[in-house]
Short mmCIF file of C-alpha atoms and ligand atoms in Angstrom, two decimals:
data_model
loop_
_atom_site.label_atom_id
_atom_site.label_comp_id
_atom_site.label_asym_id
_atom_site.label_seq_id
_atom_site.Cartn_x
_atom_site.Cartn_y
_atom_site.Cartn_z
CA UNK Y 1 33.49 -26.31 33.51
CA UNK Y 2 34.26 -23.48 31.19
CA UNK Y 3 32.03 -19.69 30.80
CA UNK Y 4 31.81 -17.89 27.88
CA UNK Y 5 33.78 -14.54 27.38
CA UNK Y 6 31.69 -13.50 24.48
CA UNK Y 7 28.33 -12.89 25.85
CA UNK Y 8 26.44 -10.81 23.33
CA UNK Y 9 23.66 -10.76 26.54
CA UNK Y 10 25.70 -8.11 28.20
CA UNK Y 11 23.84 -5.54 25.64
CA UNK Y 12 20.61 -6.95 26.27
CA UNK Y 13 20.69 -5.79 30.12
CA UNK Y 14 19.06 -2.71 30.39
CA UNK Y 15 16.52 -0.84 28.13
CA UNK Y 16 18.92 2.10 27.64
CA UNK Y 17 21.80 -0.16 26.84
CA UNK Y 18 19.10 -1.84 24.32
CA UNK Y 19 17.93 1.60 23.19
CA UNK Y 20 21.61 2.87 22.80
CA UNK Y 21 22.35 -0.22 20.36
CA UNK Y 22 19.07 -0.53 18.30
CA UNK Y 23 19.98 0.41 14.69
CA UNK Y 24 16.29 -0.61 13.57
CA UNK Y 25 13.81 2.47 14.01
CA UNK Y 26 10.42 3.23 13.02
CA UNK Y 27 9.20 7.01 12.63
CA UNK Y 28 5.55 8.15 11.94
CA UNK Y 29 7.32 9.96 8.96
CA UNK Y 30 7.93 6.06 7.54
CA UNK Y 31 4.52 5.33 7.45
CA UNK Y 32 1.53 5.58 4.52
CA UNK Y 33 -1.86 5.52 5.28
CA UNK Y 34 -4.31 3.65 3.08
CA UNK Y 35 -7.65 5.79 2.75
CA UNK Y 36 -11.19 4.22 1.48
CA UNK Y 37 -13.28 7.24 -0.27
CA UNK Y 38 -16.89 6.17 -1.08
CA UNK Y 39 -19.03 8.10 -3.52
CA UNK Y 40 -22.74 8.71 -2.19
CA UNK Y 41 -22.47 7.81 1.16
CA UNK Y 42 -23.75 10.39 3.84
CA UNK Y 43 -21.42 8.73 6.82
CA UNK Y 44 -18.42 6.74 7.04
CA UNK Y 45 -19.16 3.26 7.09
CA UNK Y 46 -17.30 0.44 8.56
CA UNK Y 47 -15.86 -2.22 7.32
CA UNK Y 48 -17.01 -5.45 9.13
CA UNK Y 49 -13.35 -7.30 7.99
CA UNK Y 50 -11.14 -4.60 8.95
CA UNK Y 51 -12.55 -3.42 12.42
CA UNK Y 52 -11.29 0.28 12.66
CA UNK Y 53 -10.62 1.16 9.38
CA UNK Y 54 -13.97 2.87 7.42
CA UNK Y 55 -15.35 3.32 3.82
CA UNK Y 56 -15.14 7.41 4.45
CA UNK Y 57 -17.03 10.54 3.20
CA UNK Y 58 -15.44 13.57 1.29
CA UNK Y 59 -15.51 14.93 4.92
CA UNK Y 60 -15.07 12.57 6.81
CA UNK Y 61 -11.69 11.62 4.78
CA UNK Y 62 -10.66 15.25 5.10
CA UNK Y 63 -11.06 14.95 9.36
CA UNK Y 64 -9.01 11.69 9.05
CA UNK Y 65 -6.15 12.57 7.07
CA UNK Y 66 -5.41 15.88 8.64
CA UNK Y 67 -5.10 13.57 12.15
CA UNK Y 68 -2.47 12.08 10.20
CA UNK Y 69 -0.58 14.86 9.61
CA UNK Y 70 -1.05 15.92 13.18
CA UNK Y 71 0.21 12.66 14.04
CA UNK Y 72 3.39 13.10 11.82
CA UNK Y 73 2.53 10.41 9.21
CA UNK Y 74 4.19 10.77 6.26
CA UNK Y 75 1.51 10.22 3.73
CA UNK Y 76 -1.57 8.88 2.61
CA UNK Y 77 -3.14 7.05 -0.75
CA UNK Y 78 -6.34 7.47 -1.50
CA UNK Y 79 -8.93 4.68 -2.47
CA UNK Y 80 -11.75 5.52 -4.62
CA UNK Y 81 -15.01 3.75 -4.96
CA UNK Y 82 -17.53 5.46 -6.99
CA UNK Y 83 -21.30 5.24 -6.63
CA UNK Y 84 -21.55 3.64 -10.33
CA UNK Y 85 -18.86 0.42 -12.04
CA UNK Y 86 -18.67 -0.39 -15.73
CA UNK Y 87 -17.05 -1.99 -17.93
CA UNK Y 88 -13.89 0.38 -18.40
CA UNK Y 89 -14.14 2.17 -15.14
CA UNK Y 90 -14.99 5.55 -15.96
CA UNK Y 91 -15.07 6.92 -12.79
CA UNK Y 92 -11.39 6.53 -12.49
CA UNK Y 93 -10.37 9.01 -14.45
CA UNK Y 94 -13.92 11.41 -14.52
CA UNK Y 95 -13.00 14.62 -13.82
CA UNK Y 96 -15.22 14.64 -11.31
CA UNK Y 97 -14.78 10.94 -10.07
CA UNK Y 98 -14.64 10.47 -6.30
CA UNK Y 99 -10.82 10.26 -6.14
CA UNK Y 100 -10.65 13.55 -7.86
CA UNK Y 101 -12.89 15.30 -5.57
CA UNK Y 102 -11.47 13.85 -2.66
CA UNK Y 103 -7.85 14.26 -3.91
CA UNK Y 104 -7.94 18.32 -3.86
CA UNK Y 105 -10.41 18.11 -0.83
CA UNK Y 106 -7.26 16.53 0.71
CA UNK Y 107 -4.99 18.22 -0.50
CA UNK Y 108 -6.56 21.91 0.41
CA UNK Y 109 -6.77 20.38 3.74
CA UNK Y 110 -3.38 19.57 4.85
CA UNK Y 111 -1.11 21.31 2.02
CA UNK Y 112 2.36 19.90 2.22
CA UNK Y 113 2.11 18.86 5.58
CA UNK Y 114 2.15 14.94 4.51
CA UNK Y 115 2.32 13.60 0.90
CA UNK Y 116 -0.59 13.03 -0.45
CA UNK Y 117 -0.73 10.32 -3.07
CA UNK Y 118 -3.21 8.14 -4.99
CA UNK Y 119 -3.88 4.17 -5.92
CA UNK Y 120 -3.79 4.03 -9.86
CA UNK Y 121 -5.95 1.01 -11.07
CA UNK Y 122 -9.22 -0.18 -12.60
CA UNK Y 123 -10.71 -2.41 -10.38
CA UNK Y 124 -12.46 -0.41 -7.81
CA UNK Y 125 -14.23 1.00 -10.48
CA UNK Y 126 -14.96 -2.01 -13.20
CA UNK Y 127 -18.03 -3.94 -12.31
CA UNK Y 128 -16.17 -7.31 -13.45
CA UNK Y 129 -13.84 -6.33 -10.40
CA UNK Y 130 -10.84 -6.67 -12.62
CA UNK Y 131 -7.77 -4.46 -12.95
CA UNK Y 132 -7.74 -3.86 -16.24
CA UNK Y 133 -10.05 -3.58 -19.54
CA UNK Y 134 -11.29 -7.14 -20.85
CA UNK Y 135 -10.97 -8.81 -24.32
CA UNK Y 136 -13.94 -10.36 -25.70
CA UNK Y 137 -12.60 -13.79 -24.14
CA UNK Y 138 -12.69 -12.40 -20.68
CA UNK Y 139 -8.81 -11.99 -20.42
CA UNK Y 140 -7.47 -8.71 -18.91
CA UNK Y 141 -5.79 -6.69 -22.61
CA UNK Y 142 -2.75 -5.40 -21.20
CA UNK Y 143 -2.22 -2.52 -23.78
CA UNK Y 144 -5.52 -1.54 -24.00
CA UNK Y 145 -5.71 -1.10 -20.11
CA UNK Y 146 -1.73 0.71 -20.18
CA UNK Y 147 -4.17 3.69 -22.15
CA UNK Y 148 -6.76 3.70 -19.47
CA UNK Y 149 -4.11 4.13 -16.48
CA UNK Y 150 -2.55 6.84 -18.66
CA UNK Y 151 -5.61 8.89 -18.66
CA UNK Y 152 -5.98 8.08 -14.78
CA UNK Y 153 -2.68 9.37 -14.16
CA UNK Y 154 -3.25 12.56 -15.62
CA UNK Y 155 -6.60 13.00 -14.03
CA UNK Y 156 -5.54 12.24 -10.71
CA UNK Y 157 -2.50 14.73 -11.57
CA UNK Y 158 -4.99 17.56 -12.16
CA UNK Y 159 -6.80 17.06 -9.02
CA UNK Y 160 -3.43 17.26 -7.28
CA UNK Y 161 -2.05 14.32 -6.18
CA UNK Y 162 1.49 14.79 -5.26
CA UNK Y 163 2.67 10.62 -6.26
CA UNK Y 164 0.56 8.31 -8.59
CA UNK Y 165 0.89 4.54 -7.39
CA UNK Y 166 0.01 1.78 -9.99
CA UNK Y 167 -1.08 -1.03 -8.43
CA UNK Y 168 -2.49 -3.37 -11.44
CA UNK Y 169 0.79 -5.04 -12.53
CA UNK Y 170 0.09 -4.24 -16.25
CA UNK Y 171 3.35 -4.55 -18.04
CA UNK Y 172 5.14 -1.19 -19.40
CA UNK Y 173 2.53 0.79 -16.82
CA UNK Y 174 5.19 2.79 -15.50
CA UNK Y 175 6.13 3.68 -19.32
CA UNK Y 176 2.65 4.36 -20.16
CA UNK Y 177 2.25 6.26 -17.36
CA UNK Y 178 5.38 8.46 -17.46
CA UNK Y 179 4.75 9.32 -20.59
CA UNK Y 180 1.10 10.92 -20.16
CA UNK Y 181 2.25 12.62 -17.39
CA UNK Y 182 5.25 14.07 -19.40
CA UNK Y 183 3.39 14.62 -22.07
CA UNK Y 184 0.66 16.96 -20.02
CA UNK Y 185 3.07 19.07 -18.25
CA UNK Y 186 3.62 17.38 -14.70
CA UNK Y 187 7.34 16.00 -15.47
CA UNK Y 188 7.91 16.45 -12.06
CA UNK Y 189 5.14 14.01 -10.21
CA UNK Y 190 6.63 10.68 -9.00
CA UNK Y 191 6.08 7.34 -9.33
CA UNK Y 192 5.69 4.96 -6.50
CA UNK Y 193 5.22 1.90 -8.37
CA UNK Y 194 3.32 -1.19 -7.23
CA UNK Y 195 6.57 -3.50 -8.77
CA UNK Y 196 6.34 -6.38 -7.16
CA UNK Y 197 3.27 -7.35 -6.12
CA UNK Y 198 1.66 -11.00 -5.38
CA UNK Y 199 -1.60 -12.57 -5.96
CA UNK Y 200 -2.82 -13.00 -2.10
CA UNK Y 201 -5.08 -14.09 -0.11
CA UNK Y 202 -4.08 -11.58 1.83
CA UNK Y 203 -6.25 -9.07 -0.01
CA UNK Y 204 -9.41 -10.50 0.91
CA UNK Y 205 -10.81 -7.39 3.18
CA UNK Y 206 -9.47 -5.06 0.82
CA UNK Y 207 -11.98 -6.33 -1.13
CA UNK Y 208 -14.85 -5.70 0.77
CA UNK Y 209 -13.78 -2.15 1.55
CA UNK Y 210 -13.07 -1.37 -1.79
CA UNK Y 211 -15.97 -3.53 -3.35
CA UNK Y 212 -13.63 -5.49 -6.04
CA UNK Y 213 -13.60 -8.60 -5.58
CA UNK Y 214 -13.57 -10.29 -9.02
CA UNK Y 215 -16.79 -10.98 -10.83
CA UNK Y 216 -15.38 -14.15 -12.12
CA UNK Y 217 -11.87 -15.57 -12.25
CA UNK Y 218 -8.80 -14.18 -10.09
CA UNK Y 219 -5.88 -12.10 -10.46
CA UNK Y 220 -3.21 -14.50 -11.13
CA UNK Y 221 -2.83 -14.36 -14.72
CA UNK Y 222 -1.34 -10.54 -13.73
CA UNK Y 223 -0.33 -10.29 -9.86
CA UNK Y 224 3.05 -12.29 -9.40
CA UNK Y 225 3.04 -16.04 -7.86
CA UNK Y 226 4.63 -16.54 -4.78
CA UNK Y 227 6.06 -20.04 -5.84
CA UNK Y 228 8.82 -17.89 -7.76
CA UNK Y 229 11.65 -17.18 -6.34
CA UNK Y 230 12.47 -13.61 -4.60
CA UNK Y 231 14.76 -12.94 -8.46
CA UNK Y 232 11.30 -12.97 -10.39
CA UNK Y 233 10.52 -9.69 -7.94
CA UNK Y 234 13.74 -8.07 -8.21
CA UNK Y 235 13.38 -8.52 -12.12
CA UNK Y 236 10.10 -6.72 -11.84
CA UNK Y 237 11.36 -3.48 -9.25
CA UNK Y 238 14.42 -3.30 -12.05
CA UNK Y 239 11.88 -3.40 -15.03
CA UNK Y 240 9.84 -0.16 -13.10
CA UNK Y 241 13.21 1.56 -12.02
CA UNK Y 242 13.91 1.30 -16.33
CA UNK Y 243 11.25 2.78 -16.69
CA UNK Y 244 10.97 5.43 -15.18
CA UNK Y 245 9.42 4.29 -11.32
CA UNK Y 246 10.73 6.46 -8.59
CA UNK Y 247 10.07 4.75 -5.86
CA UNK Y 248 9.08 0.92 -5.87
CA UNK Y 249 7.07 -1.36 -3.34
CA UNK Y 250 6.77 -4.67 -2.17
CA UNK Y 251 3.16 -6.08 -1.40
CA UNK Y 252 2.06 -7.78 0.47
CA UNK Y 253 4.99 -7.56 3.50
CA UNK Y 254 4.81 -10.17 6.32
CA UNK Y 255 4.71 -13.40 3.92
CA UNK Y 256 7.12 -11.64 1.21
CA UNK Y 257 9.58 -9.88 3.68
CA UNK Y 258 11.86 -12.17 1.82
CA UNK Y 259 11.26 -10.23 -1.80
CA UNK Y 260 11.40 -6.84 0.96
CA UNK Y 261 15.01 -7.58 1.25
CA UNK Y 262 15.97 -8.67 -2.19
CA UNK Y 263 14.48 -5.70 -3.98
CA UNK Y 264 16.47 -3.72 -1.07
CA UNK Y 265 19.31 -4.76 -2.08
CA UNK Y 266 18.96 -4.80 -5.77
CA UNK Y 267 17.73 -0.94 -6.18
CA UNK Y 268 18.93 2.34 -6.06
CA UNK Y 269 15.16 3.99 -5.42
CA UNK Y 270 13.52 3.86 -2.28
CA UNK Y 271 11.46 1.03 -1.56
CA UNK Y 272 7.72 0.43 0.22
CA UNK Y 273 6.31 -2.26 1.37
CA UNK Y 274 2.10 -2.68 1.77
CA UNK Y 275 1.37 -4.32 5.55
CA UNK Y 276 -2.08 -5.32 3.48
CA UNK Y 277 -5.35 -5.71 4.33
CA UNK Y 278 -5.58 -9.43 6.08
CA UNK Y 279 -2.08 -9.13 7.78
CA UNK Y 280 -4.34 -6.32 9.81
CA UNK Y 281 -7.43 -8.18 10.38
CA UNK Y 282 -5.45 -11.21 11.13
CA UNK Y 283 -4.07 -9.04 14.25
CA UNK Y 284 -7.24 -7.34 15.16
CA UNK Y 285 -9.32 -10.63 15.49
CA UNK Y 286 -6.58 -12.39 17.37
CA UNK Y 287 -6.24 -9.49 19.59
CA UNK Y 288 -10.08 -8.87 19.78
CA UNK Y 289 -9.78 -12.48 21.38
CA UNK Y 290 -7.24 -11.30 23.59
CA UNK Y 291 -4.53 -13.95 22.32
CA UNK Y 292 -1.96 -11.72 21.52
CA UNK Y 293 -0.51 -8.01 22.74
CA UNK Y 294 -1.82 -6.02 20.30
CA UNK Y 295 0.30 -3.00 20.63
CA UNK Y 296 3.29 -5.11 20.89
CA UNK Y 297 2.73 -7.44 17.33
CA UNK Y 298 1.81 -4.06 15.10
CA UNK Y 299 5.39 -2.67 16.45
CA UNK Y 300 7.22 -6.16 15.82
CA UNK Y 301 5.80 -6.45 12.45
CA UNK Y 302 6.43 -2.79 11.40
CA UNK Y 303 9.76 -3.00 12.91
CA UNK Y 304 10.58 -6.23 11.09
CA UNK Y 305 9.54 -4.38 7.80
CA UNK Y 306 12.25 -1.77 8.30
CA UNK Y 307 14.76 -4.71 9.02
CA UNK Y 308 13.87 -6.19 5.68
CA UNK Y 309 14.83 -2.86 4.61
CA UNK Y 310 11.83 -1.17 3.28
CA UNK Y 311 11.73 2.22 4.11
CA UNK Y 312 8.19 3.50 3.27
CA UNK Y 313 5.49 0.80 5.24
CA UNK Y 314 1.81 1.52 3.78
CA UNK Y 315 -0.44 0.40 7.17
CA UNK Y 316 -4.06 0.67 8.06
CA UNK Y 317 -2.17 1.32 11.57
CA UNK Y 318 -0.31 4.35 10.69
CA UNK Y 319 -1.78 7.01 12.72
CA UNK Y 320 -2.35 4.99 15.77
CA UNK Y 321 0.99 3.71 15.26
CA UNK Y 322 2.95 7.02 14.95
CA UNK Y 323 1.17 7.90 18.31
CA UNK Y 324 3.56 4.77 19.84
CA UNK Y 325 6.80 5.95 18.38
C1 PBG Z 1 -5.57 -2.96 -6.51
C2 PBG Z 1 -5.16 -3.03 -5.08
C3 PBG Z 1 -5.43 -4.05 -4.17
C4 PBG Z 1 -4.86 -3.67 -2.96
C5 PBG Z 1 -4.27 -2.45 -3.15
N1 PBG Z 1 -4.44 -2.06 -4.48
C6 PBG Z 1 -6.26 -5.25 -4.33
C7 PBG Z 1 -5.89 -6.31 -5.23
O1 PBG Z 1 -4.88 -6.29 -5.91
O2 PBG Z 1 -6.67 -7.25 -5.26
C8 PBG Z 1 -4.90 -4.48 -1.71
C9 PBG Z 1 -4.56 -3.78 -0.45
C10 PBG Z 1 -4.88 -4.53 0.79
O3 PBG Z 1 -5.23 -5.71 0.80
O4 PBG Z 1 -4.79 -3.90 1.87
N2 PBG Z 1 -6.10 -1.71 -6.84
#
């Protein structure tokens, strides 16, 4: 009998020989925090799908996000859902619409100490739950909704976001968008751009905590389909770099990790990728159940992320997280 020479166990020994070769790491500085903001609520309010995470108040929002920053977390995006929906959303882009309010709340609070940066779409605030404005046939009208996220962008820029994020896979958004903010005198706020995002079931307690679900219909007449092959989202991530995206992300991450590594590859910018709303509940159920090591499946999933080779990771987990690193 014959042993092997080549034994790539030998660096597998010992922790520090492990530590020493790992070229995968995760910092707190990595990591986004999704925020919910409710209008007209006097105390945070949980959300039954995503134990741990809460609809929050102005204040309550302010308490959370400077533990961030204490925590080292590299930013947050902020979530609005205002008290009233219609049919164009105006509370996205009301000067005094929840986001706003909440955005220089926030940003008073912790200054530059994380980036502080905002979710740029329609359907938290449209009563038909959609993403964009309707045509009298009940289809979302792409151009018509590129002027309403224009006039989002530039209210969320005077309240003081420091990074706009469309997330409602209009085409020419990012162009739309660029060019308000241009055009009003902040040239130099960036663009983390929602490129390449799928219609999911993996959404489905974002939709309670943001109250959007669809009225009628679903999003995949705009949100990508997953039966496509990882090119379609590279083409996408290269259509947003064109025009003007600074930063693109992949969404959601554990099924798509895939698309995480193609758009990697294929751009210059850095790239995100969402850990969204059911890839958390999934873990906090099974763990509530005591079927898995909680602690130990966050860290293999965000650490899997980074192998992909995103290097932003938006997770509900990212304060608790950072605390691990
Ligand atoms: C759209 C938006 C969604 C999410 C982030 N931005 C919902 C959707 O597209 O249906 C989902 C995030 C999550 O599931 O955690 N504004």
């Amino acid at each position: 009998m014959t042993f092997p020479s080549v034994r790539p166990r030998r660096l597998r020994r010992t922790p520090a020989l492990r530590r020493l070769v790992a070229d995968v790491r995760v910092s707190p500085a990595d990591l986004v925090l999704p925020v919910f903001v409710k209008e007209g609520i006097s105390a945070a309010a949980p959300i039954v799908s995503m134990p741990g995470v809460v609809q929050h108040t102005r204040d309550s929002l302010r308490k959370a996000v400077a533990e961030a920053a204490e925590a080292g977390v590299g930013g947050v995006i902020l979530f609005g859902i205002p008290a009233v929906k219609d049919a164009r959303g105006s509370g996205a882009d009301a000067a005094d619409g929840i986001v706003q309010l909440a955005l220089a709340d926030v940003a008073a609070e912790v200054g530059d100490s994380l980036v502080v940066m905002s979710d740029l779409c329609l359907d938290e605030y449209t009563d038909h739950g959609h993403c964009g404005l309707l045509t009298e046939t009940g289809e979302v009208d792409n151009d018509a909704t590129l002027a309403r996220y224009a006039s989002i962008a530039v209210a969320q820029a005077k309240a003081g976001t420091q990074v706009v994020a469309p997330s409602g896979m209009m085409d020419g958004q990012v162009a739309a968008i660029r060019g308000a903010l241009d055009g009003a005198g902040f040239a130099e706020l960036p663009i983390l751009s929602y490129s390449t995002k799928y219609a999911s079931g993996f959404y489905g307690p974002f939709r309670d905590a943001a109250e959007c679900a669809p009225q009628f219909g679903d999003r995949s007449a705009y949100q990508q389909d997953g039966a496509r092959s990882a090119d379609e989202g590279v083409r996408e991530a290269l259509l947003d770099v064109a025009e003007g995206a600074d930063a693109v992300m992949v969404k959601p991450a554990l099924a798509y990790l895939d698309v995480v590594r193609a758009v990697s590859q294929a751009v210059e910018v850095p790239v995100a990728a969402y850990q969204v709303s059911g890839e958390y509940a999934m873990v906090e159920a099974a763990a509530a159940q005591g079927w898995v090591d909680r602690e130990r499946i966050i860290l293999e999933q965000l650490v899997g992320i980074r192998r992909a080779g995103a290097s932003m990771i938006l997770t509900y987990w990212a304060t608790e997280a950072a605390a691990w690193l």
